[in-house]
mmCIF file of C-alpha atoms in Angstrom:
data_model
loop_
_atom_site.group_PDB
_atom_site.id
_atom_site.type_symbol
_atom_site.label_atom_id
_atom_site.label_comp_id
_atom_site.label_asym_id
_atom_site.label_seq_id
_atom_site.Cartn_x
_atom_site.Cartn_y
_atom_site.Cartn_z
ATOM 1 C CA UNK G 1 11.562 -24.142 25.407
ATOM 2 C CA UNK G 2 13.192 -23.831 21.736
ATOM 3 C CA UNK G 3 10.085 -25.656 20.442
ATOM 4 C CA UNK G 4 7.709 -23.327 22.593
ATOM 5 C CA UNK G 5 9.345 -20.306 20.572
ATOM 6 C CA UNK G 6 10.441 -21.641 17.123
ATOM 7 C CA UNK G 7 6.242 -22.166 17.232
ATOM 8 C CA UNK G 8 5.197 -19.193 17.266
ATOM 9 C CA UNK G 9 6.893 -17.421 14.049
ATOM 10 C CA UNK G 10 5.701 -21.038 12.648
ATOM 11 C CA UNK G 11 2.087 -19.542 13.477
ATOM 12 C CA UNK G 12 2.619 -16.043 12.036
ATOM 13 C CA UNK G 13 3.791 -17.412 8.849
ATOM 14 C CA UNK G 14 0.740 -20.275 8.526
ATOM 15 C CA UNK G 15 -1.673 -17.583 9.193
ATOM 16 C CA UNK G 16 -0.054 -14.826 6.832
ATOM 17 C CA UNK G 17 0.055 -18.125 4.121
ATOM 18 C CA UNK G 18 -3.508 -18.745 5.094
ATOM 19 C CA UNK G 19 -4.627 -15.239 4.223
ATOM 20 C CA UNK G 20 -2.963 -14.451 1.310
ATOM 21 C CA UNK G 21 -4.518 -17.654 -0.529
ATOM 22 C CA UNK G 22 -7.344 -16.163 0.588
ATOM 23 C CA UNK G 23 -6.610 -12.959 -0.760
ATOM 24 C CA UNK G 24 -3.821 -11.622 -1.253
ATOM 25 C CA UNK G 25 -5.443 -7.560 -1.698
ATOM 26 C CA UNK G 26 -5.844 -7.693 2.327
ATOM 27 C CA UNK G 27 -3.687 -5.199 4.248
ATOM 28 C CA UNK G 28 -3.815 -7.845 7.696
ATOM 29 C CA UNK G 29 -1.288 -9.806 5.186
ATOM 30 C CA UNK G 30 1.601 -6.964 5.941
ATOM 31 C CA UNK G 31 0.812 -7.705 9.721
ATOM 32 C CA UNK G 32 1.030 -11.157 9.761
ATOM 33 C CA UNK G 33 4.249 -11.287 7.467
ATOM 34 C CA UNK G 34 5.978 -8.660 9.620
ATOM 35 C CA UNK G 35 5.032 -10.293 13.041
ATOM 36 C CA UNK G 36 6.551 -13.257 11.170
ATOM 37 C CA UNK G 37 9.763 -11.464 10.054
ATOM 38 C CA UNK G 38 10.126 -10.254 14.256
ATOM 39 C CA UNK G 39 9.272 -13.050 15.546
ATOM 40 C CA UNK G 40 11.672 -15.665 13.321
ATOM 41 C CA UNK G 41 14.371 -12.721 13.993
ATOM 42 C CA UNK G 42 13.605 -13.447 17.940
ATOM 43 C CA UNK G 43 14.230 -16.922 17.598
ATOM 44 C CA UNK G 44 17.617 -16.916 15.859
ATOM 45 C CA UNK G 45 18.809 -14.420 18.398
ATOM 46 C CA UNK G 46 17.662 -16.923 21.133
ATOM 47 C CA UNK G 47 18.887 -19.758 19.714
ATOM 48 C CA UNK G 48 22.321 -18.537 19.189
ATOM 49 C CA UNK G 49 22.292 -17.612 23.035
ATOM 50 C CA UNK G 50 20.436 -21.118 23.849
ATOM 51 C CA UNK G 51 23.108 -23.632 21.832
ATOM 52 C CA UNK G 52 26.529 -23.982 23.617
ATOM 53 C CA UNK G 53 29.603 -23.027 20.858
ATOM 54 C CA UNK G 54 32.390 -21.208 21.129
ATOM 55 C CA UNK G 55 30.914 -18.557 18.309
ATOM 56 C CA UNK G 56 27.606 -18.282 19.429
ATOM 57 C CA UNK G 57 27.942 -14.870 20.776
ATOM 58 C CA UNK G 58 30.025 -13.807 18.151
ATOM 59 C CA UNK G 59 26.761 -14.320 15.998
ATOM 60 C CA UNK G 60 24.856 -12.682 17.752
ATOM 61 C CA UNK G 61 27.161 -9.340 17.868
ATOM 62 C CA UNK G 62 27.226 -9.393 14.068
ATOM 63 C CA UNK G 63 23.626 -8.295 13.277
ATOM 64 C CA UNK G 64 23.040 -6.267 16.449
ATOM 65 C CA UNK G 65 26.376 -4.100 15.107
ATOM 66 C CA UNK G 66 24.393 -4.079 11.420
ATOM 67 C CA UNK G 67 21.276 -2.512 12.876
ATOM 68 C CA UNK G 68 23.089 0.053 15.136
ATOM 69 C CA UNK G 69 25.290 1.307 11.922
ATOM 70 C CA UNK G 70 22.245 0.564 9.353
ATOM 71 C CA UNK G 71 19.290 2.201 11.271
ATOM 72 C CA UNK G 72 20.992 5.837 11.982
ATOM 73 C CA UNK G 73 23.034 6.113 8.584
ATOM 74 C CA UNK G 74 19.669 4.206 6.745
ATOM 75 C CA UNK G 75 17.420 7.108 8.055
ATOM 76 C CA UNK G 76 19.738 9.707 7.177
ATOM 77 C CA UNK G 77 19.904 8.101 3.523
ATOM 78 C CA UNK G 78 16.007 7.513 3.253
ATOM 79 C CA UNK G 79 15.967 11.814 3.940
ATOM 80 C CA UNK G 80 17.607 12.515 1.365
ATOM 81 C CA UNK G 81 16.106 10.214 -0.919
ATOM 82 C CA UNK G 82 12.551 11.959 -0.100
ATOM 83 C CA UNK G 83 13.897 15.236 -0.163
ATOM 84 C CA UNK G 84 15.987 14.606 -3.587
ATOM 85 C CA UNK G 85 12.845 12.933 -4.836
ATOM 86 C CA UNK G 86 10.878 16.267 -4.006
ATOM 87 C CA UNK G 87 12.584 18.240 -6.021
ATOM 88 C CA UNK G 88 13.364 16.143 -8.987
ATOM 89 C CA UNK G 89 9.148 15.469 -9.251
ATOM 90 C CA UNK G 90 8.151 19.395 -8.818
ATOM 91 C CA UNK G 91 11.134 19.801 -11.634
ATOM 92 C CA UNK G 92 9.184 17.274 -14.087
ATOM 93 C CA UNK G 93 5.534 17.607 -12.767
ATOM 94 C CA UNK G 94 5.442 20.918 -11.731
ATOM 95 C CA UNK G 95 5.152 22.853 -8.166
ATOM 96 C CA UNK G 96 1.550 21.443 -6.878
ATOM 97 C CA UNK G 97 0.603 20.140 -4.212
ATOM 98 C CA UNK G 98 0.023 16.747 -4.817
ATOM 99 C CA UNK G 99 3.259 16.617 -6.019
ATOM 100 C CA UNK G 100 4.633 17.604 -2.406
ATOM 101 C CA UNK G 101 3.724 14.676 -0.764
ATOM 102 C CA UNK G 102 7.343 13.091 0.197
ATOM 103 C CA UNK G 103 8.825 16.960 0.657
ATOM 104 C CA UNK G 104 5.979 16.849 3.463
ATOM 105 C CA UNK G 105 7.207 13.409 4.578
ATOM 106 C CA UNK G 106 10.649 14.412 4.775
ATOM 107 C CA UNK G 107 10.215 17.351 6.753
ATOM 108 C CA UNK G 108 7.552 15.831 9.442
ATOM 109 C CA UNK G 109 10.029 12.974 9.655
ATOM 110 C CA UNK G 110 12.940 15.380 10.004
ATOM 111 C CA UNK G 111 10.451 17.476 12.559
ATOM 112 C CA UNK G 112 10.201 14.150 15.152
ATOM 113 C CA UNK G 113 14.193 13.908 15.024
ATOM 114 C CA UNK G 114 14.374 17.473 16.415
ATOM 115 C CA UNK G 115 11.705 16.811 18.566
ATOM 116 C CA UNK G 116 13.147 13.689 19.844
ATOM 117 C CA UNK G 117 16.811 15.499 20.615
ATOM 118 C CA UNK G 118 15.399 18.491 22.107
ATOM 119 C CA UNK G 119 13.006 16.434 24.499
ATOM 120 C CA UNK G 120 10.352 19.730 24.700
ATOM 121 C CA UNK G 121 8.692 17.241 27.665
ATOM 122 C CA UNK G 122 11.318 18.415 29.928
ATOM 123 C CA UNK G 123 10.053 22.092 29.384
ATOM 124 C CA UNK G 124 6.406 21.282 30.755
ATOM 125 C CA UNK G 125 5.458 20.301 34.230
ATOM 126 C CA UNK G 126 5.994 16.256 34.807
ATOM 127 C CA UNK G 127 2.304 15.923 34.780
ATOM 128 C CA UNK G 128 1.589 16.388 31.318
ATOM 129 C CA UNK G 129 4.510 13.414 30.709
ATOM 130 C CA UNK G 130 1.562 10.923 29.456
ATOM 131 C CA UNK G 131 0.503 13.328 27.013
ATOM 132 C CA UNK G 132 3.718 13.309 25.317
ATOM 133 C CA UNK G 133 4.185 9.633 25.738
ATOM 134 C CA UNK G 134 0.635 9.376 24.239
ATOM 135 C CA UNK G 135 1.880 11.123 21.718
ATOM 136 C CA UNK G 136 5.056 8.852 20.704
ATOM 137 C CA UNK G 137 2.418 6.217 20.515
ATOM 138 C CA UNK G 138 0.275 7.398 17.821
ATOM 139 C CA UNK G 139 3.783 8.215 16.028
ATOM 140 C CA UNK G 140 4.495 4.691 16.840
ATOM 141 C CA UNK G 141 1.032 3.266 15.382
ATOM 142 C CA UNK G 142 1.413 5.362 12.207
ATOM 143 C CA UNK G 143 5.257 4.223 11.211
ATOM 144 C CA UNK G 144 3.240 0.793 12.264
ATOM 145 C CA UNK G 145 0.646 0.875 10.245
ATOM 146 C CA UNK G 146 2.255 2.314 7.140
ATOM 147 C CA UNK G 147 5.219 -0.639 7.322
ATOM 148 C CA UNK G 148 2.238 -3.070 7.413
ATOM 149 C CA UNK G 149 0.841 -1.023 4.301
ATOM 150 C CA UNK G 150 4.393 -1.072 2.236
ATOM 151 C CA UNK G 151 4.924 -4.969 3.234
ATOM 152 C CA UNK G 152 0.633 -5.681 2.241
ATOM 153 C CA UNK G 153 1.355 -3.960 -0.889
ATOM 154 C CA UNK G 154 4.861 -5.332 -1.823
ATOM 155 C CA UNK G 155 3.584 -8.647 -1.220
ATOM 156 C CA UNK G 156 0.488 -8.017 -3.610
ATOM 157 C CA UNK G 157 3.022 -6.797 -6.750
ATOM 158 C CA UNK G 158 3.865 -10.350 -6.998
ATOM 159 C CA UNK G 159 0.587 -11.975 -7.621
ATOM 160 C CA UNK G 160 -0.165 -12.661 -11.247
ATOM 161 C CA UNK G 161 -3.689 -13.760 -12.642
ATOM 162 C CA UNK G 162 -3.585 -16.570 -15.093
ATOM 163 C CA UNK G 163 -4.721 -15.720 -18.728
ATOM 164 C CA UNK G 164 -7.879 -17.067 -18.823
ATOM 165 C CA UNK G 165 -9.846 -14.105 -17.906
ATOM 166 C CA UNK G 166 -13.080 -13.111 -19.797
ATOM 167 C CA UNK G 167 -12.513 -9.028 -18.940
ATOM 168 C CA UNK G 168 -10.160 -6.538 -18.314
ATOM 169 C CA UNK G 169 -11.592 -3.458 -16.325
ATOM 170 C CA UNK G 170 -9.433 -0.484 -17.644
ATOM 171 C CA UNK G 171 -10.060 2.385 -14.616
ATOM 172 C CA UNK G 172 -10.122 5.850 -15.841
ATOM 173 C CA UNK G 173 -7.368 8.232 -14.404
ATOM 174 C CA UNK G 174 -9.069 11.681 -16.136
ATOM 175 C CA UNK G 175 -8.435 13.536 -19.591
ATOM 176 C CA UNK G 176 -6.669 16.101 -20.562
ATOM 177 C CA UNK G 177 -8.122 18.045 -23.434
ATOM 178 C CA UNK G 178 -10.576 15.384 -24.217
ATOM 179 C CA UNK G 179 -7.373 13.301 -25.033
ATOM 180 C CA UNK G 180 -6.089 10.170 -23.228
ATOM 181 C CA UNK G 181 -2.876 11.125 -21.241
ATOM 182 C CA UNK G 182 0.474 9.948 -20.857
ATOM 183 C CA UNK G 183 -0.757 7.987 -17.373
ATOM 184 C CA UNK G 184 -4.174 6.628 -18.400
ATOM 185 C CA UNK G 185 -2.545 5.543 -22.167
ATOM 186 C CA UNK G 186 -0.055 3.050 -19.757
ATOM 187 C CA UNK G 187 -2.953 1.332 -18.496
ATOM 188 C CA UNK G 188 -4.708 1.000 -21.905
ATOM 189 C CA UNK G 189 -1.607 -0.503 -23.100
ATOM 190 C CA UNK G 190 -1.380 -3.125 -20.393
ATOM 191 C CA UNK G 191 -4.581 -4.211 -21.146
ATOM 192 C CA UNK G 192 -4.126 -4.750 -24.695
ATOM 193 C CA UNK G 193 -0.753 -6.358 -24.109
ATOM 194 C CA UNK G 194 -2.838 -8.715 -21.562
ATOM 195 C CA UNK G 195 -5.379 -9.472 -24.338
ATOM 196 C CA UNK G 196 -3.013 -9.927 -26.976
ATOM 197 C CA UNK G 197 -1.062 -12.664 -25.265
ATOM 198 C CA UNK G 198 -4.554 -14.457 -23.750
ATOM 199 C CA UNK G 199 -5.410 -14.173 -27.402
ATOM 200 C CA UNK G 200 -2.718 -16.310 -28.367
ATOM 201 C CA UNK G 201 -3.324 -19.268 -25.712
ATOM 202 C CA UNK G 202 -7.013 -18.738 -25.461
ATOM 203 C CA UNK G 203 -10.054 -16.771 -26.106
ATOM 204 C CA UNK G 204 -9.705 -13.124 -25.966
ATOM 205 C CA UNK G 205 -11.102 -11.065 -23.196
ATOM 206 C CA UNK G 206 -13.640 -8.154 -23.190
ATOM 207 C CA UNK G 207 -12.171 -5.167 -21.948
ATOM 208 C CA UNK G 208 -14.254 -2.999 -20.427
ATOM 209 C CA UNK G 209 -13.444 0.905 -20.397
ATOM 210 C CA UNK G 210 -14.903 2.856 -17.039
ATOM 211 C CA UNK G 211 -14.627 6.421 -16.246
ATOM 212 C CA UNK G 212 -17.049 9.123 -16.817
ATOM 213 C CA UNK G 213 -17.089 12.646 -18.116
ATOM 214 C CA UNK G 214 -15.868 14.792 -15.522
ATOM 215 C CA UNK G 215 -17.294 18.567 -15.318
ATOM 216 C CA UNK G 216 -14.053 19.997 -17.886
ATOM 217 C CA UNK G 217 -14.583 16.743 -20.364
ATOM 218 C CA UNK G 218 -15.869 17.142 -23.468
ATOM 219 C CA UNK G 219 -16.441 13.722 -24.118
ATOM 220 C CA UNK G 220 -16.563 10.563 -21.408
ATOM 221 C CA UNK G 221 -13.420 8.801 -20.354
ATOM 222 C CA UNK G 222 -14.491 5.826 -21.423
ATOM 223 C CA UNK G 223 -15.144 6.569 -25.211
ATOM 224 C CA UNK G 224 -11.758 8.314 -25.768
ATOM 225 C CA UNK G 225 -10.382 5.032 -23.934
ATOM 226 C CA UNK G 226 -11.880 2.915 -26.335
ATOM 227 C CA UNK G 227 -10.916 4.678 -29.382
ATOM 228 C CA UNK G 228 -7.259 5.044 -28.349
ATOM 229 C CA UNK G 229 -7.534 0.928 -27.837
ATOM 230 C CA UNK G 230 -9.141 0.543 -31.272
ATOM 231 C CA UNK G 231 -6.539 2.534 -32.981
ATOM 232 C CA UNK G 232 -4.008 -0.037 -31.406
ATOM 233 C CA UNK G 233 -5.532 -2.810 -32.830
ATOM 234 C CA UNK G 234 -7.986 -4.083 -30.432
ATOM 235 C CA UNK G 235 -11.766 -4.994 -32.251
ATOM 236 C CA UNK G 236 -14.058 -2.611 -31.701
ATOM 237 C CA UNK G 237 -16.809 -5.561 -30.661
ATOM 238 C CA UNK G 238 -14.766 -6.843 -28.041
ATOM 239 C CA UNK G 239 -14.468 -3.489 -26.276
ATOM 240 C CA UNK G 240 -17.834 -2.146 -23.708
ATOM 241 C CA UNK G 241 -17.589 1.392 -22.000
ATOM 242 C CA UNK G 242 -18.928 2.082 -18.858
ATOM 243 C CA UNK G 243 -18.969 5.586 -18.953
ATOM 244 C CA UNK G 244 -20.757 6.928 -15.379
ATOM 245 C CA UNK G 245 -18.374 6.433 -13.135
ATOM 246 C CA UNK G 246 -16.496 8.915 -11.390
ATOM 247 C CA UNK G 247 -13.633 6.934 -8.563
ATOM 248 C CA UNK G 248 -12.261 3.793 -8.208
ATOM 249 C CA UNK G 249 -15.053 2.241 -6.435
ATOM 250 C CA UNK G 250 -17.784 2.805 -8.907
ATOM 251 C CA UNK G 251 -15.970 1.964 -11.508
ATOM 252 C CA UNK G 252 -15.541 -1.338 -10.312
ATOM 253 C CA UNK G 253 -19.456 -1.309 -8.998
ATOM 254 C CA UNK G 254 -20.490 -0.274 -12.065
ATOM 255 C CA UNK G 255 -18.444 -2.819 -14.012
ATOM 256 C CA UNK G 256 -18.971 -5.595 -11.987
ATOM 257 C CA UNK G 257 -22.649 -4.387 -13.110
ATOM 258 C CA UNK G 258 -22.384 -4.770 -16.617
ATOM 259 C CA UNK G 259 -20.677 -8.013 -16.483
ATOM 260 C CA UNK G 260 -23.049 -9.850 -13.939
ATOM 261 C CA UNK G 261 -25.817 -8.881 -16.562
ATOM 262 C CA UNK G 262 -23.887 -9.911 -19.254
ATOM 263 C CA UNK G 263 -22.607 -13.468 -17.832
ATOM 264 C CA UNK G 264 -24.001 -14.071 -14.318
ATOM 265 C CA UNK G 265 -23.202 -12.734 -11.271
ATOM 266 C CA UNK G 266 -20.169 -14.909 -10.141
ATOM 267 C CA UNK G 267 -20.225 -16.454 -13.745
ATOM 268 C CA UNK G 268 -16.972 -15.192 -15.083
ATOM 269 C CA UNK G 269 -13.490 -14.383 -14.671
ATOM 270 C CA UNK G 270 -12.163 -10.516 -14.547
ATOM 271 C CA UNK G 271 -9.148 -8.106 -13.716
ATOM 272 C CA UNK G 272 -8.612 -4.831 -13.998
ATOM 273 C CA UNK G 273 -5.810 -3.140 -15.133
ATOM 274 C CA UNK G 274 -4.147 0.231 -14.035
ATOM 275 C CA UNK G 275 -0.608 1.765 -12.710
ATOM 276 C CA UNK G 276 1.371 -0.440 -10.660
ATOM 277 C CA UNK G 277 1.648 2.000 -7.754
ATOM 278 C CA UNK G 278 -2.510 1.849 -7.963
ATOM 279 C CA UNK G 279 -2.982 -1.990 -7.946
ATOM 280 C CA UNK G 280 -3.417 -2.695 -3.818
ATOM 281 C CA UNK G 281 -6.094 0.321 -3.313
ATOM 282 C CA UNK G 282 -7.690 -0.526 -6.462
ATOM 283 C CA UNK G 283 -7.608 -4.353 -5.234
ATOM 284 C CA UNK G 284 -8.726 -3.596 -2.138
ATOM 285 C CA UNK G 285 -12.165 -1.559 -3.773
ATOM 286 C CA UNK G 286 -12.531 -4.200 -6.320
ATOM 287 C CA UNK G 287 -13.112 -6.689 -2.924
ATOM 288 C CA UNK G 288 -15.335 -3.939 -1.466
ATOM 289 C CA UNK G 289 -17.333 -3.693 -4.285
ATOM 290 C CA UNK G 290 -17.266 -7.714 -4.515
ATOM 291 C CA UNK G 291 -15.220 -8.441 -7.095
ATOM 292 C CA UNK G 292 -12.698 -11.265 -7.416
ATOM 293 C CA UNK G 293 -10.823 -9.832 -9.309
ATOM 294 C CA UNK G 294 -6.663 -9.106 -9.032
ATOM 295 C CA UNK G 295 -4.843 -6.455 -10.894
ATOM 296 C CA UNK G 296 -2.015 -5.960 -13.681
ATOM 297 C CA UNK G 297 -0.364 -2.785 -13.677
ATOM 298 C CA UNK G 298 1.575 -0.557 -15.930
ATOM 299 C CA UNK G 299 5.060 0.748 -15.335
ATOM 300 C CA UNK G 300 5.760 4.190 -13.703
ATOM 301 C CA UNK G 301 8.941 6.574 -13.847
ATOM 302 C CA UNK G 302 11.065 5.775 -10.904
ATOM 303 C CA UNK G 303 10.465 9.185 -9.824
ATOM 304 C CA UNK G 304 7.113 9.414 -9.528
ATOM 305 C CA UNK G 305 6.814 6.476 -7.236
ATOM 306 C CA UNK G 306 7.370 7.342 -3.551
ATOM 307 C CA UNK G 307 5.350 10.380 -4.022
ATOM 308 C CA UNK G 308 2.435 8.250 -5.390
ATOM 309 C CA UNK G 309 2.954 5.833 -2.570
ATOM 310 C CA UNK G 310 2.754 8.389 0.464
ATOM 311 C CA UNK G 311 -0.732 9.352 -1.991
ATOM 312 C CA UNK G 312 -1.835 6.313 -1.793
ATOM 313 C CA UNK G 313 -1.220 5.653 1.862
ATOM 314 C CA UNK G 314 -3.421 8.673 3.067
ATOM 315 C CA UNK G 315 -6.205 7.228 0.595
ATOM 316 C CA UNK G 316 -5.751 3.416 2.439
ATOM 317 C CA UNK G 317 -6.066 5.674 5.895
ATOM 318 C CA UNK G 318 -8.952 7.870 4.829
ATOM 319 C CA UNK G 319 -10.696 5.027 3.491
ATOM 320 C CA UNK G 320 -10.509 3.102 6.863
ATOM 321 C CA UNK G 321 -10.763 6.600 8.827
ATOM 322 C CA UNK G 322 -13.217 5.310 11.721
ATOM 323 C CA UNK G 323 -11.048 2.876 12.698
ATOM 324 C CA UNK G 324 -7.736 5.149 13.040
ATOM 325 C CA UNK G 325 -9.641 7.986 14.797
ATOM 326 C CA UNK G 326 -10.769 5.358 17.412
ATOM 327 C CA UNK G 327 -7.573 3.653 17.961
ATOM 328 C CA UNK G 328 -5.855 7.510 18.396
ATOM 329 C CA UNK G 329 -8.961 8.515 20.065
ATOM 330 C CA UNK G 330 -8.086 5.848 23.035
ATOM 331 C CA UNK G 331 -4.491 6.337 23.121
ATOM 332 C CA UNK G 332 -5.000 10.126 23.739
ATOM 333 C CA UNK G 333 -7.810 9.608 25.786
ATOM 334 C CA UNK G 334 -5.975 7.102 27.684
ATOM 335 C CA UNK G 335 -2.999 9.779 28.282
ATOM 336 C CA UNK G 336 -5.165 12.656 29.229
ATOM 337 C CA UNK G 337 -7.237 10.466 32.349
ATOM 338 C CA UNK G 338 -3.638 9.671 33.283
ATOM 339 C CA UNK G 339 -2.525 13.479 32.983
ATOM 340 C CA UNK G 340 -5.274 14.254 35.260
ATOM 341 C CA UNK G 341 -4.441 11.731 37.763
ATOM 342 C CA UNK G 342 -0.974 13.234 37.806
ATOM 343 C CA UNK G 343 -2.033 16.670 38.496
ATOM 344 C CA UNK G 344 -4.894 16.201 41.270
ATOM 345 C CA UNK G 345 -2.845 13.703 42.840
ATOM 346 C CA UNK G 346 0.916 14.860 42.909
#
């Protein structure tokens, strides 16, 4: 029986290898790793109850006291955090919307708590309880899903591609009066810190600047991008531009363009570099858009990262939208053919 169970964490965590060898830009990587990370937790708890000792209990009580204390006084702290973080990001980055993201977190998350203490089922009729249980689900599939997301993408951060790369794909994050901003400068910068230490080991790469000229540009993305890397010392003839797109995935379409004409399709080596908060959505277009190619990203202020990650969440979601609205379609769907069981048949 021990054998029966110790095997299947031992699964989860050959498959979850398995995939991220494969590729590790995959968000089915967070899955497998977390089932992993339950099911290895399952098997200690078992196994303390299974052996015979005088402490095995005693075991067993320790962690199960950690998660009662942790989990209440852990939500409470993650709260704050979001709301703190709110207002500290509107302070520096000013009262928009985009910058509202985890003050919109905090208070839907804050919302469900209420919710869950007041109970509002037990104000409706008892038919309509699979509604509201349909409802906890798709609460259920979205704290899901988005753990899967944070555990995919922390898992990603620690992949690093070997210096032998012919480009770097620098991905345009917009101008601001025809100058390269504070954000988009970080990624130029990691890109000619990349090719100045392959440069010293190697041959240099090309780097390749993408974005286009947006409708309040003056000038395309990609040109200012390339003169802000000349001025720091990168050769001018081992710079392109690629200077039509206008998102993430055509600039890696159109990239991947200019270098399969350039060297072969397949016939070269290539990353791309941009924020560090970017790299698993970015990875995960760069595969769409057939690409093998993994990221380096540049630093960000502590502050502005949980609001960039609940950003860059939605984009994951809306980018696999079909799939969501089915999976929520059938869950609700599900609930309401059981709602109207209830009521004809109560």
């Amino acid at each position: 029986m021990v054998y029966v169970i110790a095997s299947v964490p031992l699964v989860f965590f050959i498959l979850f290898f398995i995939s991220y060898l494969q590729d590790p830009r995959k968000l089915i990587n967070g899955l497998w790793f977390n089932s992993f990370l339950l099911t290895f937790l399952f098997f200690c708890a078992f196994f303390y109850i299974y052996i015979d000792g005088p402490y095995q209990y005693f075991l067993l009580v320790i962690p199960l006291l950690f998660l009662i204390i942790l989990i209440p006084f852990g939500l409470l702290a993650f709260l704050a955090g979001l709301f703190y973080n709110a207002k500290v990001l509107m302070q520096k980055e000013g009262k928009r919307f985009r910058n509202s993201l985890t003050l919109i977190m905090a208070l839907g998350i804050l919302t469900l708590i209420v919710m869950n203490i007041i109970n509002p089922s037990r104000f409706f009729p008892d038919y309509l309880s699979p509604l509201f249980g349909g409802a906890g689900l798709v609460v259920i599939y979205v704290f899901l899903h988005m753990f899967n997301f944070l555990t995919a993408y922390s898992l990603n951060q620690w992949n690093r591609p070997k210096k032998n790369q012919d480009y770097i794909i620098v991905l345009g994050s917009g101008l601001i009066n025809d100058q390269v901003p504070p954000l988009l400068a970080s990624r130029i910068n990691r890109a000619v810190e990349f090719y100045n230490q392959q440069k010293k080991e190697t041959a240099p790469p090309k780097i390749i600047f993408s974005g286009g000229q947006g409708p309040d540009e003056g000038i395309p993305e990609a040109k200012a991008m390339q003169a802000y890397a000349v001025e720091k010392g990168i050769p001018i003839e081992d710079t392109m531009m690629e200077d039509k797109s206008v998102s993430t995935y055509e600039n890696m379409v159109f990239s991947k363009r200019i270098m399969d004409k350039r060297s072969g399709e397949g016939a070269y080596r290539s990353i791309f570099a941009t924020n560090n908060f970017h790299l698993f959505r970015a990875g995960m277009y760069a595969r769409k858009a057939g690409l093998d190619s993994q990221g380096i990203g540049s630093k960000t202020a502590f502050y502005y990262w949980p609001n960039a990650m609940v950003r860059e969440y939605i984009a994951i979601v809306v980018m696999r939208h079909r799939r969501h609205v089915m999976v929520v379609g059938c869950i609700m769907g599900f609930s309401l053919f059981l709602t109207m069981i209830f009521y004809f048949f109560s």
